[in-house]
Coordinates of C-alpha atoms in Angstrom, one line a residue:
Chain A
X469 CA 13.1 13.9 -12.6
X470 CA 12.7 13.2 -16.5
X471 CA 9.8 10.4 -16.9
X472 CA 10.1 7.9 -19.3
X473 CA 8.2 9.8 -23.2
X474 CA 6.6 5.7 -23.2
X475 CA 4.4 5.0 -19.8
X476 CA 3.0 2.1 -21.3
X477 CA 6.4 0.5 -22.9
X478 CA 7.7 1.3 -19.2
X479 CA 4.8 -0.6 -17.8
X480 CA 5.1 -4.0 -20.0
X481 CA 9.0 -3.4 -20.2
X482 CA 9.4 -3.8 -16.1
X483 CA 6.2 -6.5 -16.3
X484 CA 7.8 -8.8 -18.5
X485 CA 11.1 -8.0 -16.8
X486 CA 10.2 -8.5 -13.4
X487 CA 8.1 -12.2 -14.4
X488 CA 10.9 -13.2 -17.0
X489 CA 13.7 -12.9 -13.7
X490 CA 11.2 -14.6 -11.5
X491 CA 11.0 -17.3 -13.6
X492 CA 14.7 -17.2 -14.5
X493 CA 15.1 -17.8 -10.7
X494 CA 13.5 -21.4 -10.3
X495 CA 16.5 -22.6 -12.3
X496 CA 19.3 -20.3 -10.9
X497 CA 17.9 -21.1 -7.4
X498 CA 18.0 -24.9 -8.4
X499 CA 21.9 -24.6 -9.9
X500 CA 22.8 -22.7 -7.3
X501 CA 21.8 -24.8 -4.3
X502 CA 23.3 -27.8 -6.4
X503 CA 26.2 -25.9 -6.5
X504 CA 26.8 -25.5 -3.1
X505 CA 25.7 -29.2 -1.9
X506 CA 28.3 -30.3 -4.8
X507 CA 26.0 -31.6 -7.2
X508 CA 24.6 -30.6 -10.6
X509 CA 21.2 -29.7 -10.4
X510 CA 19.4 -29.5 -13.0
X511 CA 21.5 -29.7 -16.5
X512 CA 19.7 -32.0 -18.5
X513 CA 16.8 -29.9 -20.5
X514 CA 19.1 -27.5 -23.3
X515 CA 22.3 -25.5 -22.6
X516 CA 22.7 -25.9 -18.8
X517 CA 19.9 -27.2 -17.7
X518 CA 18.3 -23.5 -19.0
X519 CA 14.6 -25.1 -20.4
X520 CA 14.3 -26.8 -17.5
X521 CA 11.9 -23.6 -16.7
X522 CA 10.2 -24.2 -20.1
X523 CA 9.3 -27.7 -18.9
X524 CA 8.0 -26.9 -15.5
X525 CA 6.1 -24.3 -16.4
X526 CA 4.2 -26.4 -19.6
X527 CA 3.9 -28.5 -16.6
X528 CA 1.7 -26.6 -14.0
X529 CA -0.1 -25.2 -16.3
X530 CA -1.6 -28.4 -18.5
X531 CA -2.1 -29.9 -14.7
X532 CA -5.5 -30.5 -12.8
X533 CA -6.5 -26.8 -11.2
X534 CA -8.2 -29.4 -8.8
X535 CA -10.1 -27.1 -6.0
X536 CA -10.8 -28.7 -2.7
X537 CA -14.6 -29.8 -2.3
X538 CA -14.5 -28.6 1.0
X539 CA -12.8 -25.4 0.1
X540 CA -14.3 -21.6 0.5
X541 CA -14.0 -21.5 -3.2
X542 CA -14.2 -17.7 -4.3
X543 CA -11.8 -17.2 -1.2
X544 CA -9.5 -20.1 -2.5
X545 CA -9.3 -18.7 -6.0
X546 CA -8.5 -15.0 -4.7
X547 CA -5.9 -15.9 -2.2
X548 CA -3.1 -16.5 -4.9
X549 CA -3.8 -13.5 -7.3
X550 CA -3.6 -11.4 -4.5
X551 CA 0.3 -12.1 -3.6
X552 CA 0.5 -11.5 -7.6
X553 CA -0.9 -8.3 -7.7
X554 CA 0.7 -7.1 -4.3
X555 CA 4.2 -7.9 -5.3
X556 CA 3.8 -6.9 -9.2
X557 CA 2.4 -3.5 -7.6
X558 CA 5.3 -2.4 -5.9
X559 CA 7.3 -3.0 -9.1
X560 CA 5.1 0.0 -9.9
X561 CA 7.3 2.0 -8.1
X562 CA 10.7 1.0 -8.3
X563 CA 13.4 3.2 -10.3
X564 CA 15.5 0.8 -12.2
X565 CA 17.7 3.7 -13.8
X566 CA 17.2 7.3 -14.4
X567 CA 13.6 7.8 -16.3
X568 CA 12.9 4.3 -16.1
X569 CA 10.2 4.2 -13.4
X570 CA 6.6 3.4 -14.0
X571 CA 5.4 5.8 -11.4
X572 CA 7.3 8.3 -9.4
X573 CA 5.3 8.6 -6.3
X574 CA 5.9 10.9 -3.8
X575 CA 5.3 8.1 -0.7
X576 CA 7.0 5.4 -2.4
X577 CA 8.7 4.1 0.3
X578 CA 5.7 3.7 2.1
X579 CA 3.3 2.6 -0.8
X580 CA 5.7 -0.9 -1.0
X581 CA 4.9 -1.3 2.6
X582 CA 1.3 -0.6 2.2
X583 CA 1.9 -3.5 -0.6
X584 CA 3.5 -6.2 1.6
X585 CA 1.4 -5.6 4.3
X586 CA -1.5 -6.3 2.1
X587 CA 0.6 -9.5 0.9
X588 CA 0.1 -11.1 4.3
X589 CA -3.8 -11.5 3.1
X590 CA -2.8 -13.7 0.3
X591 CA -1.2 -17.1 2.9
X592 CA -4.0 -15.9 5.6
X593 CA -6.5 -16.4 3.4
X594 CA -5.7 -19.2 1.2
X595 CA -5.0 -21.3 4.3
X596 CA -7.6 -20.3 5.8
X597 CA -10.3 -21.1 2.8
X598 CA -8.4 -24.3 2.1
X599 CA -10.4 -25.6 5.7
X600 CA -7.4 -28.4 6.5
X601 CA -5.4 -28.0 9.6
X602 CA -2.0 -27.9 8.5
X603 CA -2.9 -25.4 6.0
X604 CA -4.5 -23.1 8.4
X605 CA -1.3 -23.7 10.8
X606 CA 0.8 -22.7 8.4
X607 CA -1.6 -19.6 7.8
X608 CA -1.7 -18.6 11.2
X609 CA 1.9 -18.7 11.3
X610 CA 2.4 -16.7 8.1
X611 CA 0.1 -14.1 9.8
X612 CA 1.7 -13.8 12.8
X613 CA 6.1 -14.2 11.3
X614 CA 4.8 -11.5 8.7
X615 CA 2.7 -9.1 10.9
X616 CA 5.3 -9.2 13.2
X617 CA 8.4 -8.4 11.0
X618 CA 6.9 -5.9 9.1
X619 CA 6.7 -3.8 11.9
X620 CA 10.4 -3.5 12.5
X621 CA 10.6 -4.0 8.7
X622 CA 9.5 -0.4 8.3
X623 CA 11.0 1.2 11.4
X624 CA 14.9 -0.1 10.1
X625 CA 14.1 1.9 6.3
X626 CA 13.2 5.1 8.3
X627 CA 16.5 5.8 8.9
X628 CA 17.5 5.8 5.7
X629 CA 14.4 8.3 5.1
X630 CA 15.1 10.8 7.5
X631 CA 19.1 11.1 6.1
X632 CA 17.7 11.1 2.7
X633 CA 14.5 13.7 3.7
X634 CA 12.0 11.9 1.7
X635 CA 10.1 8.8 1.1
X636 CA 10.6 9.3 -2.7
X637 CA 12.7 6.3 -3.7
X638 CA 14.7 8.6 -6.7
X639 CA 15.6 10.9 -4.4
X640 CA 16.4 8.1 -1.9
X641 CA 19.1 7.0 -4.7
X642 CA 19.8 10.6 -5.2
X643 CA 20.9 11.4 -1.8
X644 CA 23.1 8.4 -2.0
X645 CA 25.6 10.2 -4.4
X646 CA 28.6 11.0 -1.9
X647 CA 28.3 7.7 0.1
X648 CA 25.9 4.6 0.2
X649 CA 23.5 4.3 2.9
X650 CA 24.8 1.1 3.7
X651 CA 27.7 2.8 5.5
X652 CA 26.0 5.4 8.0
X653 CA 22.7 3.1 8.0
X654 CA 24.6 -0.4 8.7
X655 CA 22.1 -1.9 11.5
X656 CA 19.5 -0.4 9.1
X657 CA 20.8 -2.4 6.3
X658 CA 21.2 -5.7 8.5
X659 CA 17.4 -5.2 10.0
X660 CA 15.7 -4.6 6.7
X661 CA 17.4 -7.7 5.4
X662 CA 16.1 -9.9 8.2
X663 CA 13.1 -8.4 7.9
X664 CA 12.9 -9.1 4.1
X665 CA 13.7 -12.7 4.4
X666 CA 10.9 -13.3 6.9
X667 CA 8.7 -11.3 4.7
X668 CA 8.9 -13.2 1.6
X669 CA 8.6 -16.5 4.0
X670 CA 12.2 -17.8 2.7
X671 CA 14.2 -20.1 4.5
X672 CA 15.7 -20.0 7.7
X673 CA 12.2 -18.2 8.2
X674 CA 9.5 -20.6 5.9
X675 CA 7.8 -22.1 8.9
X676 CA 4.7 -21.5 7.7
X677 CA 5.6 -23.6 4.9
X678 CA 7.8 -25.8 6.7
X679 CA 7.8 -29.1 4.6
X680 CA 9.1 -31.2 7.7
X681 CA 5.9 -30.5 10.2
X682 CA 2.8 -29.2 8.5
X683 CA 3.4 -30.8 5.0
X684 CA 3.1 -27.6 2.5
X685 CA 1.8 -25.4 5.3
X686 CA -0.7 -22.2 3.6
X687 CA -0.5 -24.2 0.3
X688 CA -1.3 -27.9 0.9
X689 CA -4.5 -27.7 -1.0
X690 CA -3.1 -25.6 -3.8
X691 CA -2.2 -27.5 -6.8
X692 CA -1.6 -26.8 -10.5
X693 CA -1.6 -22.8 -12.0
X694 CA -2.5 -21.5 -8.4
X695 CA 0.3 -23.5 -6.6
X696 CA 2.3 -21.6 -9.2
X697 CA 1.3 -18.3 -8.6
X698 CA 2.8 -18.8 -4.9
X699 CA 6.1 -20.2 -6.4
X700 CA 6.5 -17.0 -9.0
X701 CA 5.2 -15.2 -6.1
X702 CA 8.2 -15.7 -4.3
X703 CA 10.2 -15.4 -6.3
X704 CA 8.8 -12.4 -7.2
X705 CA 8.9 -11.4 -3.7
X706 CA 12.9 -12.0 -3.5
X707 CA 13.3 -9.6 -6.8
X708 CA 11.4 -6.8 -5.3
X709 CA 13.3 -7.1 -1.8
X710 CA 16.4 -7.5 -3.4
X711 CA 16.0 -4.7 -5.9
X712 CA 14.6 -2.5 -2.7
X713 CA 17.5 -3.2 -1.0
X714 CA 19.7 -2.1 -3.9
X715 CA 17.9 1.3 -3.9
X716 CA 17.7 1.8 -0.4
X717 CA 21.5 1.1 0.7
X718 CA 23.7 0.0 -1.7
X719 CA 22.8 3.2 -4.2
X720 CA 20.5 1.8 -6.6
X721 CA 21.7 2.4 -10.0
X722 CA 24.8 4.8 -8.8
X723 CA 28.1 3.4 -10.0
X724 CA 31.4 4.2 -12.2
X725 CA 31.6 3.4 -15.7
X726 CA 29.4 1.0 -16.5
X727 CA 25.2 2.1 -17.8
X728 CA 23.0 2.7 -14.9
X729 CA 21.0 0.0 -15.6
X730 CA 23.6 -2.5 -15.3
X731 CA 24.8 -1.7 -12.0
X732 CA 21.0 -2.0 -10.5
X733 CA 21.0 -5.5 -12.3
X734 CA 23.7 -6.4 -10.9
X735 CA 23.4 -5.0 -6.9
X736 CA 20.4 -6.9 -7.4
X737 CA 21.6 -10.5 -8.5
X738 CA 24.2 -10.2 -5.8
X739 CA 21.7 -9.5 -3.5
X740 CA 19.2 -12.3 -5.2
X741 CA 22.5 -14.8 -4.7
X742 CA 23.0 -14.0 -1.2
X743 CA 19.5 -15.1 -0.2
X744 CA 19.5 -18.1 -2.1
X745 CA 22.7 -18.9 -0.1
X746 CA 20.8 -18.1 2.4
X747 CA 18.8 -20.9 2.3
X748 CA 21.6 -23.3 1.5
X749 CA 23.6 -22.8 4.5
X750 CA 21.0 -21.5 7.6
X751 CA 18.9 -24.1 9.5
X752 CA 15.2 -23.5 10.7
X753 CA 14.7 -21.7 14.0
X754 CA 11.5 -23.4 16.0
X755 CA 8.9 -20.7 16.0
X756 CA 9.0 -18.9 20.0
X757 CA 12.1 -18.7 18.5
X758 CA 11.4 -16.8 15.6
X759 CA 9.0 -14.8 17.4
X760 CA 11.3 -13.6 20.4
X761 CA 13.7 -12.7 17.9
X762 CA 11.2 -10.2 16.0
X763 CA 10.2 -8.5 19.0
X764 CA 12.6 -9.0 21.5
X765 CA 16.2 -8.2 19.4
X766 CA 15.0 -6.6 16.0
X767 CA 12.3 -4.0 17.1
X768 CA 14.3 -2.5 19.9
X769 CA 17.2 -2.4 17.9
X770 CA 15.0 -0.9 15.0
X771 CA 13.6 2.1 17.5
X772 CA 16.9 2.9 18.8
X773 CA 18.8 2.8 15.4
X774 CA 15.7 5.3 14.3
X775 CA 16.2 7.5 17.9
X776 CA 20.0 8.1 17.2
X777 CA 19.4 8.7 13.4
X778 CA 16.9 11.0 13.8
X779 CA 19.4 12.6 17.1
X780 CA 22.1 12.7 14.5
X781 CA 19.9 14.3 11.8
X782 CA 18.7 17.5 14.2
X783 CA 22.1 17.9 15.4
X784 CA 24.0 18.1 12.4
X785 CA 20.7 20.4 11.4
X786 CA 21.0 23.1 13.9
X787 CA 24.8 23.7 13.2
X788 CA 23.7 24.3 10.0
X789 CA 22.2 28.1 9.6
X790 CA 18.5 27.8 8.3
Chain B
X57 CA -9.8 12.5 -11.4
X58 CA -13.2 13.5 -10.8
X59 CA -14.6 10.3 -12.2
X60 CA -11.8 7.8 -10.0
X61 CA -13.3 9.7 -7.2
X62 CA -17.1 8.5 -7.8
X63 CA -15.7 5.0 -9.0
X64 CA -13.7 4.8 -5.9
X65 CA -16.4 6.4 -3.7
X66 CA -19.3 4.1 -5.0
X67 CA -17.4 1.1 -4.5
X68 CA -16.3 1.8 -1.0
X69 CA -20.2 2.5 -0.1
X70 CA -21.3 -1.2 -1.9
X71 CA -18.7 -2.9 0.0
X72 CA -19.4 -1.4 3.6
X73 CA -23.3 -2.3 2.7
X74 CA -22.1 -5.7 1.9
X75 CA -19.9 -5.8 4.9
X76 CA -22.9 -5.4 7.1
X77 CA -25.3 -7.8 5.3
X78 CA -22.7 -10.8 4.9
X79 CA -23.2 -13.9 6.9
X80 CA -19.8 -15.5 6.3
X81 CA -17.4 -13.3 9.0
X82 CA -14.7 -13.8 6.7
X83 CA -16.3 -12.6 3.8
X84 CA -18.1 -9.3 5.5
X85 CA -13.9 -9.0 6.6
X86 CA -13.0 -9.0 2.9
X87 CA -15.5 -6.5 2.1
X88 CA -14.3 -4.7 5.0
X89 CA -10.7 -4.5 3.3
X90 CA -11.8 -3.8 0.1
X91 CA -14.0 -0.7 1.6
X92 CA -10.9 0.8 3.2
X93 CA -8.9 -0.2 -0.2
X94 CA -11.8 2.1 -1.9
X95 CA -10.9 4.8 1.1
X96 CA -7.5 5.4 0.3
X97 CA -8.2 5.9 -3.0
X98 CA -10.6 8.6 -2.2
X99 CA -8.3 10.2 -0.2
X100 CA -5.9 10.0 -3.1
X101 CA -7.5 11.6 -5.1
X102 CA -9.2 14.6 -3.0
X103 CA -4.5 15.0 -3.1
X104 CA -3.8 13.2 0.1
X105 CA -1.5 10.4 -0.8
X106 CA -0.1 10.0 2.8
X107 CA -2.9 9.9 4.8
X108 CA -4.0 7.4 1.6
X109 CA -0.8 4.9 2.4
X110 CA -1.4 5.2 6.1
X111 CA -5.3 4.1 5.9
X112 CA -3.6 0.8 3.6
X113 CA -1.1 0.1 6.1
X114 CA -2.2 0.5 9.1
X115 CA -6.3 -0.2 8.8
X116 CA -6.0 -2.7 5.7
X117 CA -2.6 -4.4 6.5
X118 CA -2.5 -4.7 9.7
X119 CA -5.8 -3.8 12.1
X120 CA -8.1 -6.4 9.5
X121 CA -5.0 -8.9 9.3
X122 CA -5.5 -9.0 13.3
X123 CA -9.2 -9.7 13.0
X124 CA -8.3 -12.4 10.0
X125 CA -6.0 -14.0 12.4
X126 CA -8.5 -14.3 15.8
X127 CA -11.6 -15.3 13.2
X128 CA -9.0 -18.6 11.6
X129 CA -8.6 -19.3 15.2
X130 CA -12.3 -19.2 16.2
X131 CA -13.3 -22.1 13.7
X132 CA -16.8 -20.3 13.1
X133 CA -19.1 -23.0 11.5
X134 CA -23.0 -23.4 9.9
X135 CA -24.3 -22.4 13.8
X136 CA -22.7 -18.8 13.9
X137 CA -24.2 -18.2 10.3
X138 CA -27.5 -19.4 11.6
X139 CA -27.2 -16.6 14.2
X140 CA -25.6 -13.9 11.8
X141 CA -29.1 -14.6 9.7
X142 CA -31.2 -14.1 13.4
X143 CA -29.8 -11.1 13.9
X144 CA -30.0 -9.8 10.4
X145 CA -33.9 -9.7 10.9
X146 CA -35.5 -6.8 8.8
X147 CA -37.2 -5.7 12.1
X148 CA -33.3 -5.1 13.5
X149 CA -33.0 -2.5 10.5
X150 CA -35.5 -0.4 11.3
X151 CA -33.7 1.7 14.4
X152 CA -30.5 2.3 13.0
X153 CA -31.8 3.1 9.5
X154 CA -33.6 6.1 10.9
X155 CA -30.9 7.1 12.5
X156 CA -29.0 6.6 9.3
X157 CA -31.8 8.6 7.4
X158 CA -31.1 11.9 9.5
X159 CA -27.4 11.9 9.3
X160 CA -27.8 11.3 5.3
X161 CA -30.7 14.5 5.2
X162 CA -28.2 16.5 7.4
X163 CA -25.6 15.7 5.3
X164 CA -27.3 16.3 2.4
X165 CA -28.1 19.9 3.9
X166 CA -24.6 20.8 4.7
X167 CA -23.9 19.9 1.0
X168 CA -26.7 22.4 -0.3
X169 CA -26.5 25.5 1.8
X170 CA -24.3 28.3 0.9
X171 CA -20.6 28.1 1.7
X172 CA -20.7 31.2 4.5
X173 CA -23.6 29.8 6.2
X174 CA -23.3 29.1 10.0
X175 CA -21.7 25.7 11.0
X176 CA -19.9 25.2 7.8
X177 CA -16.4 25.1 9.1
X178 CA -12.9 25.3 7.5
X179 CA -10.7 22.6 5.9
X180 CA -8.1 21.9 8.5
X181 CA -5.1 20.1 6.4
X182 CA -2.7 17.4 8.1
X183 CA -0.1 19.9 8.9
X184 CA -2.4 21.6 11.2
X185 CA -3.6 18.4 12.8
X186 CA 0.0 17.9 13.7
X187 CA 0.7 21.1 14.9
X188 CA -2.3 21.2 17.1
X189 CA -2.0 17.5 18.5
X190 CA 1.9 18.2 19.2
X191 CA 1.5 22.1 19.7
X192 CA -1.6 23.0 22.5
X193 CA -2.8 19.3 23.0
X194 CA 1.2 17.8 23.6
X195 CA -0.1 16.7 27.3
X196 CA -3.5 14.8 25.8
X197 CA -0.9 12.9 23.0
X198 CA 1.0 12.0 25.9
X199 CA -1.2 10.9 28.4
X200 CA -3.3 8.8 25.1
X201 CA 0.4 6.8 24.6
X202 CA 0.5 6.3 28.8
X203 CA -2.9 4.6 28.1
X204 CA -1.2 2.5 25.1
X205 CA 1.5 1.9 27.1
X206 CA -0.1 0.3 30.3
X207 CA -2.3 -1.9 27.9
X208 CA 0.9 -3.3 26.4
X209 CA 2.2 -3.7 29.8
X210 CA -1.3 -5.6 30.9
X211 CA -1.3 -7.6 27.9
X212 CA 2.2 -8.7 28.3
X213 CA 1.0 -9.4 32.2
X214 CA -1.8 -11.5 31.0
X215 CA -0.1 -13.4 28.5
X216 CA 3.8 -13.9 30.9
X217 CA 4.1 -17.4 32.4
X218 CA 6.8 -18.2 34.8
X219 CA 9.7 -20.1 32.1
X220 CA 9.7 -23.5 34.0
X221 CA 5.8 -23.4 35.2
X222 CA 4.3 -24.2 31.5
X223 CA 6.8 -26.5 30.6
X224 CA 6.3 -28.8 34.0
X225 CA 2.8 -28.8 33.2
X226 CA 3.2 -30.3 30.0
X227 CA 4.9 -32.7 30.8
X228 CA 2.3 -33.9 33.8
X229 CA -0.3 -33.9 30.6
X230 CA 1.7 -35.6 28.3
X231 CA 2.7 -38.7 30.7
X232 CA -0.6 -38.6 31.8
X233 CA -2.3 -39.2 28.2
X234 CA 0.2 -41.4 27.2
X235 CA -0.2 -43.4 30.2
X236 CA -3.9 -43.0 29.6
X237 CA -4.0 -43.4 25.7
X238 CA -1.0 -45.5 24.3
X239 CA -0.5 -47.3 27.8
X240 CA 3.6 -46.5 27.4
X241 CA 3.6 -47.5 31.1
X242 CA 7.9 -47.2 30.7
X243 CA 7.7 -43.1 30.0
X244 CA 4.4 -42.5 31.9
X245 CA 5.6 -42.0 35.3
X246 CA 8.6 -39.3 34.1
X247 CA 6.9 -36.3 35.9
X248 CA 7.1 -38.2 39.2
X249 CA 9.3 -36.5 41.6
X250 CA 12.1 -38.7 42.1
X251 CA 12.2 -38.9 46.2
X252 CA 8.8 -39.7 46.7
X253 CA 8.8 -43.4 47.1

């Protein structure tokens, strides 16, 4: 695998990147959902509605960083870099098209989940140091939805691991060249998807943020730059799942004519589309709900996807000569 | 890499010294993280990048999100910090700090002495852990995930009400207190069986 001759343009090329679509997001997220409730949205601010962005974003940053009197404050300050760094992090990895990867780890797969799982501190912890009750509902919430769902999150991606025989995410794409993991690895696919919803807290699974019942749940307290960070955090979050679930089953940057790079861009604004659709067309389950679901329907059907995978993989093995 | 090992090795020593000496549980927690963070960077660099991803996911993310979770629900306030400082007495530190003194001079001595002395062992690499845990010790794996298993199955026993049982109950509460509270005297009677005159 040829690395890029420019580590460093790399490294600010995905940064600026990976912030710019985040950002990029807020308005398509915004046009989109208009879309679909047959509205406009917002079209006001330049072509389209486009600087709407600019205008938020002079916004929350010129506002009050107002921190809570009663808040643990180094705790409350920390909380929202953390989802930052976390989510930025596994960008680290990520192979956008051949060369173009700021680090080619060897445990990449698992390094992203190392990532999220350490993502889970950022709502625990700021809704916890915030010291109000709907913010630590929402927190506790957040810590149990995510805990819970990254557990089958990282049993449904094994599958794909053992067909492709390494948790190296290029040669994850690589093994994709005669067929898409999306075909033998279809529950696989479906799990990982659920499971990356209710990790980046999006609706039908944002009850810890659940506007209706705990008012901004884990961010209630939050309020200029650091409410922000949460938002691009998100959005952030959505990119990196969507752009991991490009790589994982849908080939990454494999694809006829067209330049690599534009194939991953575009598996990935599908993908990006389909959750914000997501959110325009699923209602909130109530959160036993949520729960039972995780561990009751996804994790067995996680385990036994990975049992007959893994059956399939020896067998087809031994009639090979080795 | 030499150097990122110190860095990484110094810092995961400061934060399990502040661990201990913090009286805010959540912040002796953080430190707690950030010491195992500092771990799998070690690891790392002495070239063990999966046992490095395994300490972040399963001790970082998800053992110390556990003990994040039960310490938000405890509500810990000024009294358990009053407590933390009782028992961080300096008199409390003598004990273990001797004991802490030995281990550091034997481990000092292990460092020193010659590499074919007696009692210097060699490396054993995590392909030989896993050949000897699912090679000559298969029947001690198995019966350690038996154990697991019947502590899920206890947990699950503890936590199971009868679907039915719970709800009922609330309802008694809820008529009660509203009966009680809001005097709603029209919904307060609703658990009332219905042939009892």
């Amino acid at each position: 695998m040829m690395i890029s001759p420019y580590p460093v343009a790399t490294i600010f090329g995905v940064l600026i990147v990976a912030l710019t679509i985040a950002a990029g997001l807020i308005w398509l997220e915004r046009r989109l959902l208009a879309l679909w409730q047959d509205r406009y949205g917002p079209n006001r601010v330049g072509p389209f509605g486009l600087f709407q962005v600019m205008a938020d974003m002079i916004k929350i940053f010129f506002k009050e960083d107002w921190i809570p009197p009663f808040a643990d404050k180094t705790i409350f300050v920390i909380a929202p870099a953390i989802i930052m760094v976390t989510v930025l992090m596994s960008f680290a990895v990520l192979p956008i098209a051949p060369g173009i990867v700021v680090s080619d780890l060897n445990v990449g797969v698992l390094f992203i989940l190392a990532m999220s799982s350490l993502g889970v501190y950022s709502v625990a912890l700021a809704g916890w140091s915030s010291d109000n009750k709907y913010s630590l509902l929402g927190a506790l919430r957040a810590a149990a939805q995510m805990l819970s769902y990254e557990v089958f999150m990282g049993l449904s991606i094994m599958g794909v691991v053992l067909l492709a025989g390494s948790f190296n995410l290029v040669q994850i794409i690589d093994a994709q060249r005669g067929l898409w993991f999306v075909i033998p690895q279809f529950l696989g696919f479906v799990l990982f998807l659920i499971a990356g919803v209710a990790e980046t807290r999006r609706l039908p699974f944002d009850l810890p943020e659940a506007e209706s019942e705990l008012v901004a749940g884990f961010h209630s307290e939050y309020s200029g730059m650091k409410f922000g960070m949460f938002f691009v955090g998100e959005y952030l979050g959505i990119t990196l799942i969507s752009s991991l679930i490009a790589i994982l089953f849908l080939g990454g940057w494999l694809g006829p004519i067209l330049p690599p790079i534009v194939w991953f861009l575009l598996k990935t604004f599908l993908l990006i589309c389909f959750f914000i659709l997501l959110r325009a067309s699923l209602p909130r389950p109530r959160f036993d709900q949520l729960m039972t679901w995780g561990w009751k329907v996804m994790l067995p059907l996680a385990v036994a996807n990975l049992l007959v995978t893994g059956a399939i993989v020896v067998a087809t093995a031994q009639g090979r000569s080795f | 890499m030499v150097l990122t090992f110190y860095v990484a090795a110094v810092i995961a020593v400061i934060c399990t010294a502040l661990m201990i000496t913090r009286l805010k549980a959540v912040h002796a927690l953080l430190y707690l993280v950030v010491s195992f963070l500092a771990l799998a960077t070690v690891f790392y660099t002495l070239g063990a990048p999966y046992v490095a991803v395994l300490e972040v996911i399963v001790y970082a993310g998800a053992i110390m999100v556990l003990f994040v979770f039960v310490m938000m629900m405890l509500n810990i306030g000024d009294r358990a910090i009053q407590i933390e400082r009782a028992w961080l007495d300096p008199k409390a530190w003598i004990g273990p700090g001797i004991l802490a003194a030995i281990l550091l001079a034997e481990l000092a001595y292990i460092l020193v002495a010659p590499a074919g002395s007696p009692g210097i062992v060699p490396e054993v690499g995590p392909k030989e852990v896993g050949i000897a845990l699912f090679g000559p010790y298969l029947l001690g794996v198995e019966l350690v995930s038996m154990l697991l298993l019947a502590g899920i199955v206890g947990a699950y026993h503890l936590g199971w009400n009868a679907p039915g049982e719970v709800e009922s109950l609330y309802a008694m509460e809820s008529s009660r207190q509203r009966a009680v509270v809001s005097g709603d005297f029209v919904r307060a009677g609703v658990d009332r069986p219905t042939d009892t005159p």
